[in-house]
Amino acid sequence: MAEAERIIGTPDTPDAARPGQEGPGGDTAPGRRSGAGSAGADGPAAPEDGPRADGPADPAAADGPAEPAGAAGRSPAPAERPRGRRRIAVLFTVAAFAYALDLISKLIVVAKLENHAPVRILGDWLRLEAIRNAGAAFSFGEAYTVIFTVIAAAVIVVITRLARKLYSLPWAIALGLLLGGALGNLTDRIFRAPGVFEGAVVDFIAPEHFAVFNLADSAIVCGGILIVLLSFRGLDPDGTVHRD
């Protein structure tokens, strides 16, 4: 009997009732778990899921703040190319200068040269002669005065709207020349005889073997040539360059 009690133990044995005491075979007492999560004899047990005393549970937390969700493995978006300042002031300054120069020259020509003999500048190679042109530049299409008036007005509207996206200095100069020339000839078509939108443009520069033209025509042609050159170079009005 004593031998059986020694093997299975008795419930009223003081050592068997002590919490955390190992029983026979190395098992802990019922209701307690072995390991770091169980309470020791000298204090309360640490929470099983809480932070460890020797450092953070997540290795990534030791290096700094975690990345936002979905950012891992994603390359940063390329920075937008700086385009500099808008060139609206340059556009309208060039346009105002071309327009003023054309307007003043026509006023002088009408007052001093109209109904007078041509003034020779370089012999027969270049002379100043006042004529009225109802057509387009270089006396082309005199039967379509109203159509050319509408086209000039449309060009002015398009250039003005394009100014909001204008960051290129060469484009600002080119468009300013176009705008000033279009305004100069449009002024003639609106305010000169024979009537509104049918007025004849004042031309006075007469090279030999070439059509007579004015400063507004010159500004339009120069602006158009500059735009063609810029397009061949791949430069856009917003300042970007295409390398094809």
Short mmCIF file of C-alpha atoms in Angstrom, two decimals:
data_model
loop_
_atom_site.label_atom_id
_atom_site.label_comp_id
_atom_site.label_asym_id
_atom_site.label_seq_id
_atom_site.Cartn_x
_atom_site.Cartn_y
_atom_site.Cartn_z
CA MET A 1 0.00 0.00 0.00
CA ALA A 2 2.81 2.37 0.90
CA GLU A 3 4.45 1.53 -2.37
CA ALA A 4 1.28 2.42 -4.34
CA GLU A 5 0.90 5.76 -2.53
CA ARG A 6 4.50 6.58 -3.29
CA ILE A 7 3.94 5.97 -7.03
CA ILE A 8 0.64 7.84 -7.60
CA GLY A 9 0.90 10.42 -4.84
CA THR A 10 -1.82 11.64 -2.51
CA PRO A 11 -4.03 14.79 -2.96
CA ASP A 12 -3.30 16.13 0.51
CA THR A 13 0.46 16.14 0.03
CA PRO A 14 1.76 19.75 0.56
CA ASP A 15 4.21 19.57 -2.33
CA ALA A 16 1.55 18.45 -4.85
CA ALA A 17 -0.75 21.45 -4.09
CA ARG A 18 1.95 24.13 -4.63
CA PRO A 19 1.35 26.17 -7.86
CA GLY A 20 3.99 25.75 -10.53
CA GLN A 21 5.58 22.79 -8.78
CA GLU A 22 6.62 20.02 -11.12
CA GLY A 23 4.93 16.77 -10.55
CA PRO A 24 6.22 13.37 -11.17
CA GLY A 25 7.66 12.94 -14.61
CA GLY A 26 8.46 16.70 -14.98
CA ASP A 27 4.88 17.84 -15.78
CA THR A 28 3.60 21.11 -14.39
CA ALA A 29 0.56 21.42 -12.22
CA PRO A 30 -2.85 21.62 -13.97
CA GLY A 31 -4.01 25.11 -15.08
CA ARG A 32 -0.47 26.43 -15.64
CA ARG A 33 1.58 26.52 -18.84
CA SER A 34 5.30 26.21 -18.95
CA GLY A 35 7.42 28.80 -20.75
CA ALA A 36 7.84 32.59 -20.67
CA GLY A 37 4.09 33.22 -20.62
CA SER A 38 3.48 31.51 -17.23
CA ALA A 39 3.61 33.40 -13.98
CA GLY A 40 6.67 32.94 -11.84
CA ALA A 41 6.81 32.64 -8.18
CA ASP A 42 7.97 36.23 -7.61
CA GLY A 43 5.56 38.28 -9.79
CA PRO A 44 2.77 38.34 -12.39
CA ALA A 45 3.33 36.79 -15.76
CA ALA A 46 4.05 39.07 -18.79
CA PRO A 47 1.33 39.13 -21.48
CA GLU A 48 1.99 36.51 -24.09
CA ASP A 49 1.34 38.81 -27.09
CA GLY A 50 2.89 42.00 -25.70
CA PRO A 51 6.27 43.51 -26.60
CA ARG A 52 9.32 41.66 -25.46
CA ALA A 53 11.67 43.29 -23.04
CA ASP A 54 14.73 42.74 -25.23
CA GLY A 55 13.43 44.62 -28.33
CA PRO A 56 10.54 45.01 -30.76
CA ALA A 57 8.87 41.90 -32.07
CA ASP A 58 8.98 43.12 -35.69
CA PRO A 59 12.55 43.43 -37.05
CA ALA A 60 11.42 46.13 -39.50
CA ALA A 61 10.30 48.35 -36.60
CA ALA A 62 13.90 48.70 -35.39
CA ASP A 63 14.98 50.40 -38.61
CA GLY A 64 12.34 53.13 -38.76
CA PRO A 65 8.68 53.75 -39.60
CA ALA A 66 6.97 51.20 -41.77
CA GLU A 67 6.25 51.99 -45.43
CA PRO A 68 2.68 52.76 -46.46
CA ALA A 69 0.60 49.88 -47.63
CA GLY A 70 1.21 49.07 -51.28
CA ALA A 71 4.47 51.07 -51.41
CA ALA A 72 6.80 48.08 -51.11
CA GLY A 73 8.39 47.14 -54.40
CA ARG A 74 6.99 50.19 -56.21
CA SER A 75 9.46 52.55 -57.85
CA PRO A 76 8.97 56.28 -57.09
CA ALA A 77 7.09 58.30 -59.70
CA PRO A 78 9.35 60.38 -61.91
CA ALA A 79 9.44 64.06 -61.04
CA GLU A 80 7.69 66.43 -63.41
CA ARG A 81 10.12 68.28 -65.64
CA PRO A 82 10.38 71.93 -64.59
CA ARG A 83 9.31 74.17 -67.43
CA GLY A 84 10.26 77.55 -65.98
CA ARG A 85 8.14 80.67 -66.18
CA ARG A 86 5.35 81.34 -68.59
CA ARG A 87 6.23 83.56 -71.52
CA ILE A 88 2.91 85.37 -71.81
CA ALA A 89 4.53 88.76 -71.21
CA VAL A 90 7.06 88.14 -74.01
CA LEU A 91 4.29 87.06 -76.38
CA PHE A 92 2.18 90.18 -75.88
CA THR A 93 5.20 92.50 -75.80
CA VAL A 94 6.39 91.27 -79.20
CA ALA A 95 2.81 91.40 -80.53
CA ALA A 96 2.31 94.96 -79.28
CA PHE A 97 5.62 96.10 -80.80
CA ALA A 98 4.86 94.51 -84.20
CA TYR A 99 1.32 95.91 -84.18
CA ALA A 100 2.42 99.43 -83.21
CA LEU A 101 5.16 99.46 -85.82
CA ASP A 102 2.76 98.35 -88.54
CA LEU A 103 0.06 100.81 -87.51
CA ILE A 104 2.43 103.81 -87.38
CA SER A 105 4.02 102.95 -90.70
CA LYS A 106 0.61 102.73 -92.41
CA LEU A 107 -0.49 106.06 -90.98
CA ILE A 108 2.66 107.69 -92.36
CA VAL A 109 2.27 105.99 -95.75
CA VAL A 110 -1.35 107.06 -96.12
CA ALA A 111 -0.50 110.65 -95.17
CA LYS A 112 2.72 111.03 -97.18
CA LEU A 113 2.77 108.50 -100.02
CA GLU A 114 -0.80 107.85 -101.10
CA ASN A 115 -1.63 109.61 -104.39
CA HIS A 116 2.05 110.46 -104.78
CA ALA A 117 4.86 109.09 -106.93
CA PRO A 118 6.78 106.09 -105.50
CA VAL A 119 9.87 106.80 -103.43
CA ARG A 120 12.95 104.92 -104.64
CA ILE A 121 15.11 103.47 -101.87
CA LEU A 122 17.55 101.26 -103.81
CA GLY A 123 17.00 102.39 -107.37
CA ASP A 124 14.69 99.95 -109.15
CA TRP A 125 15.40 97.19 -106.59
CA LEU A 126 13.30 98.64 -103.77
CA ARG A 127 10.78 101.45 -103.62
CA LEU A 128 7.97 102.64 -101.36
CA GLU A 129 4.60 102.79 -103.06
CA ALA A 130 1.21 103.04 -101.35
CA ILE A 131 -1.46 100.68 -102.67
CA ARG A 132 -4.68 99.19 -101.23
CA ASN A 133 -4.87 95.41 -101.11
CA ALA A 134 -8.24 93.71 -100.62
CA GLY A 135 -6.73 90.21 -100.61
CA ALA A 136 -4.36 88.33 -98.37
CA ALA A 137 -0.66 88.86 -97.94
CA PHE A 138 1.22 89.82 -101.11
CA SER A 139 -2.05 90.70 -102.91
CA PHE A 140 -3.24 87.09 -103.07
CA GLY A 141 -6.98 86.28 -103.29
CA GLU A 142 -8.51 89.73 -103.53
CA ALA A 143 -11.97 88.22 -104.07
CA TYR A 144 -11.99 86.56 -100.61
CA THR A 145 -11.58 89.53 -98.31
CA VAL A 146 -14.23 88.43 -95.81
CA ILE A 147 -12.79 84.90 -95.60
CA PHE A 148 -9.30 86.21 -94.88
CA THR A 149 -10.77 88.51 -92.22
CA VAL A 150 -12.40 85.56 -90.46
CA ILE A 151 -9.18 83.55 -90.70
CA ALA A 152 -7.17 86.40 -89.17
CA ALA A 153 -9.65 86.68 -86.30
CA ALA A 154 -9.48 82.90 -85.70
CA VAL A 155 -5.67 83.00 -85.63
CA ILE A 156 -5.77 85.71 -82.98
CA VAL A 157 -8.15 83.66 -80.79
CA VAL A 158 -6.04 80.50 -81.12
CA ILE A 159 -2.80 82.28 -80.24
CA THR A 160 -4.41 83.95 -77.23
CA ARG A 161 -5.68 80.61 -75.90
CA LEU A 162 -2.31 78.97 -76.52
CA ALA A 163 -0.62 81.60 -74.37
CA ARG A 164 -1.74 79.76 -71.20
CA LYS A 165 0.60 76.85 -72.02
CA LEU A 166 3.48 78.91 -73.38
CA TYR A 167 6.83 78.34 -71.62
CA SER A 168 9.25 78.54 -74.56
CA LEU A 169 10.90 81.88 -75.33
CA PRO A 170 11.41 81.21 -79.08
CA TRP A 171 7.76 80.15 -79.39
CA ALA A 172 6.68 83.30 -77.56
CA ILE A 173 8.58 85.45 -80.07
CA ALA A 174 7.21 83.52 -83.06
CA LEU A 175 3.62 83.65 -81.85
CA GLY A 176 4.02 87.31 -80.90
CA LEU A 177 5.05 88.13 -84.47
CA LEU A 178 2.05 86.22 -85.81
CA LEU A 179 -0.32 87.90 -83.38
CA GLY A 180 0.98 91.41 -84.07
CA GLY A 181 0.86 90.93 -87.85
CA ALA A 182 -2.64 89.46 -87.75
CA LEU A 183 -3.86 92.34 -85.59
CA GLY A 184 -2.31 94.90 -87.94
CA ASN A 185 -4.02 93.59 -91.07
CA LEU A 186 -7.27 92.88 -89.20
CA THR A 187 -7.38 96.52 -88.12
CA ASP A 188 -7.25 97.59 -91.77
CA ARG A 189 -9.99 95.15 -92.76
CA ILE A 190 -12.31 96.42 -90.03
CA PHE A 191 -11.76 100.19 -90.16
CA ARG A 192 -10.70 101.03 -93.72
CA ALA A 193 -12.82 101.45 -96.85
CA PRO A 194 -14.89 100.07 -98.45
CA GLY A 195 -16.49 98.71 -95.25
CA VAL A 196 -16.31 96.64 -92.09
CA PHE A 197 -14.63 93.24 -92.67
CA GLU A 198 -14.09 94.23 -96.29
CA GLY A 199 -11.48 96.95 -95.84
CA ALA A 200 -8.39 97.04 -98.03
CA VAL A 201 -5.01 96.61 -96.37
CA VAL A 202 -2.38 99.29 -96.91
CA ASP A 203 0.77 97.88 -98.60
CA PHE A 204 3.82 99.98 -99.41
CA ILE A 205 7.05 97.89 -99.57
CA ALA A 206 7.61 97.15 -103.28
CA PRO A 207 10.69 95.11 -104.22
CA GLU A 208 11.36 94.67 -107.92
CA HIS A 209 9.66 91.61 -109.48
CA PHE A 210 7.83 90.86 -106.25
CA ALA A 211 4.44 91.59 -104.70
CA VAL A 212 3.91 94.70 -102.59
CA PHE A 213 3.56 94.05 -98.85
CA ASN A 214 3.65 95.76 -95.46
CA LEU A 215 5.27 95.25 -92.05
CA ALA A 216 2.38 93.12 -90.79
CA ASP A 217 2.95 90.69 -93.68
CA SER A 218 6.66 90.62 -92.82
CA ALA A 219 5.91 89.82 -89.17
CA ILE A 220 3.56 87.00 -90.16
CA VAL A 221 6.09 85.46 -92.55
CA CYS A 222 8.96 85.71 -90.05
CA GLY A 223 6.82 84.18 -87.30
CA GLY A 224 5.76 81.34 -89.58
CA ILE A 225 9.35 80.56 -90.61
CA LEU A 226 10.44 80.54 -86.96
CA ILE A 227 7.62 78.14 -86.04
CA VAL A 228 8.70 75.75 -88.81
CA LEU A 229 12.30 75.81 -87.56
CA LEU A 230 11.21 75.18 -83.96
CA SER A 231 9.04 72.26 -85.09
CA PHE A 232 11.98 70.69 -86.93
CA ARG A 233 14.05 70.98 -83.77
CA GLY A 234 11.32 69.20 -81.79
CA LEU A 235 10.63 72.12 -79.45
CA ASP A 236 7.04 72.45 -78.23
CA PRO A 237 5.38 75.65 -76.96
CA ASP A 238 5.38 74.26 -73.40
CA GLY A 239 9.18 73.97 -73.45
CA THR A 240 9.51 70.20 -73.90
CA VAL A 241 11.91 68.84 -76.51
CA HIS A 242 11.29 65.70 -78.56
CA ARG A 243 14.34 63.70 -79.62
CA ASP A 244 13.20 61.62 -82.57
#
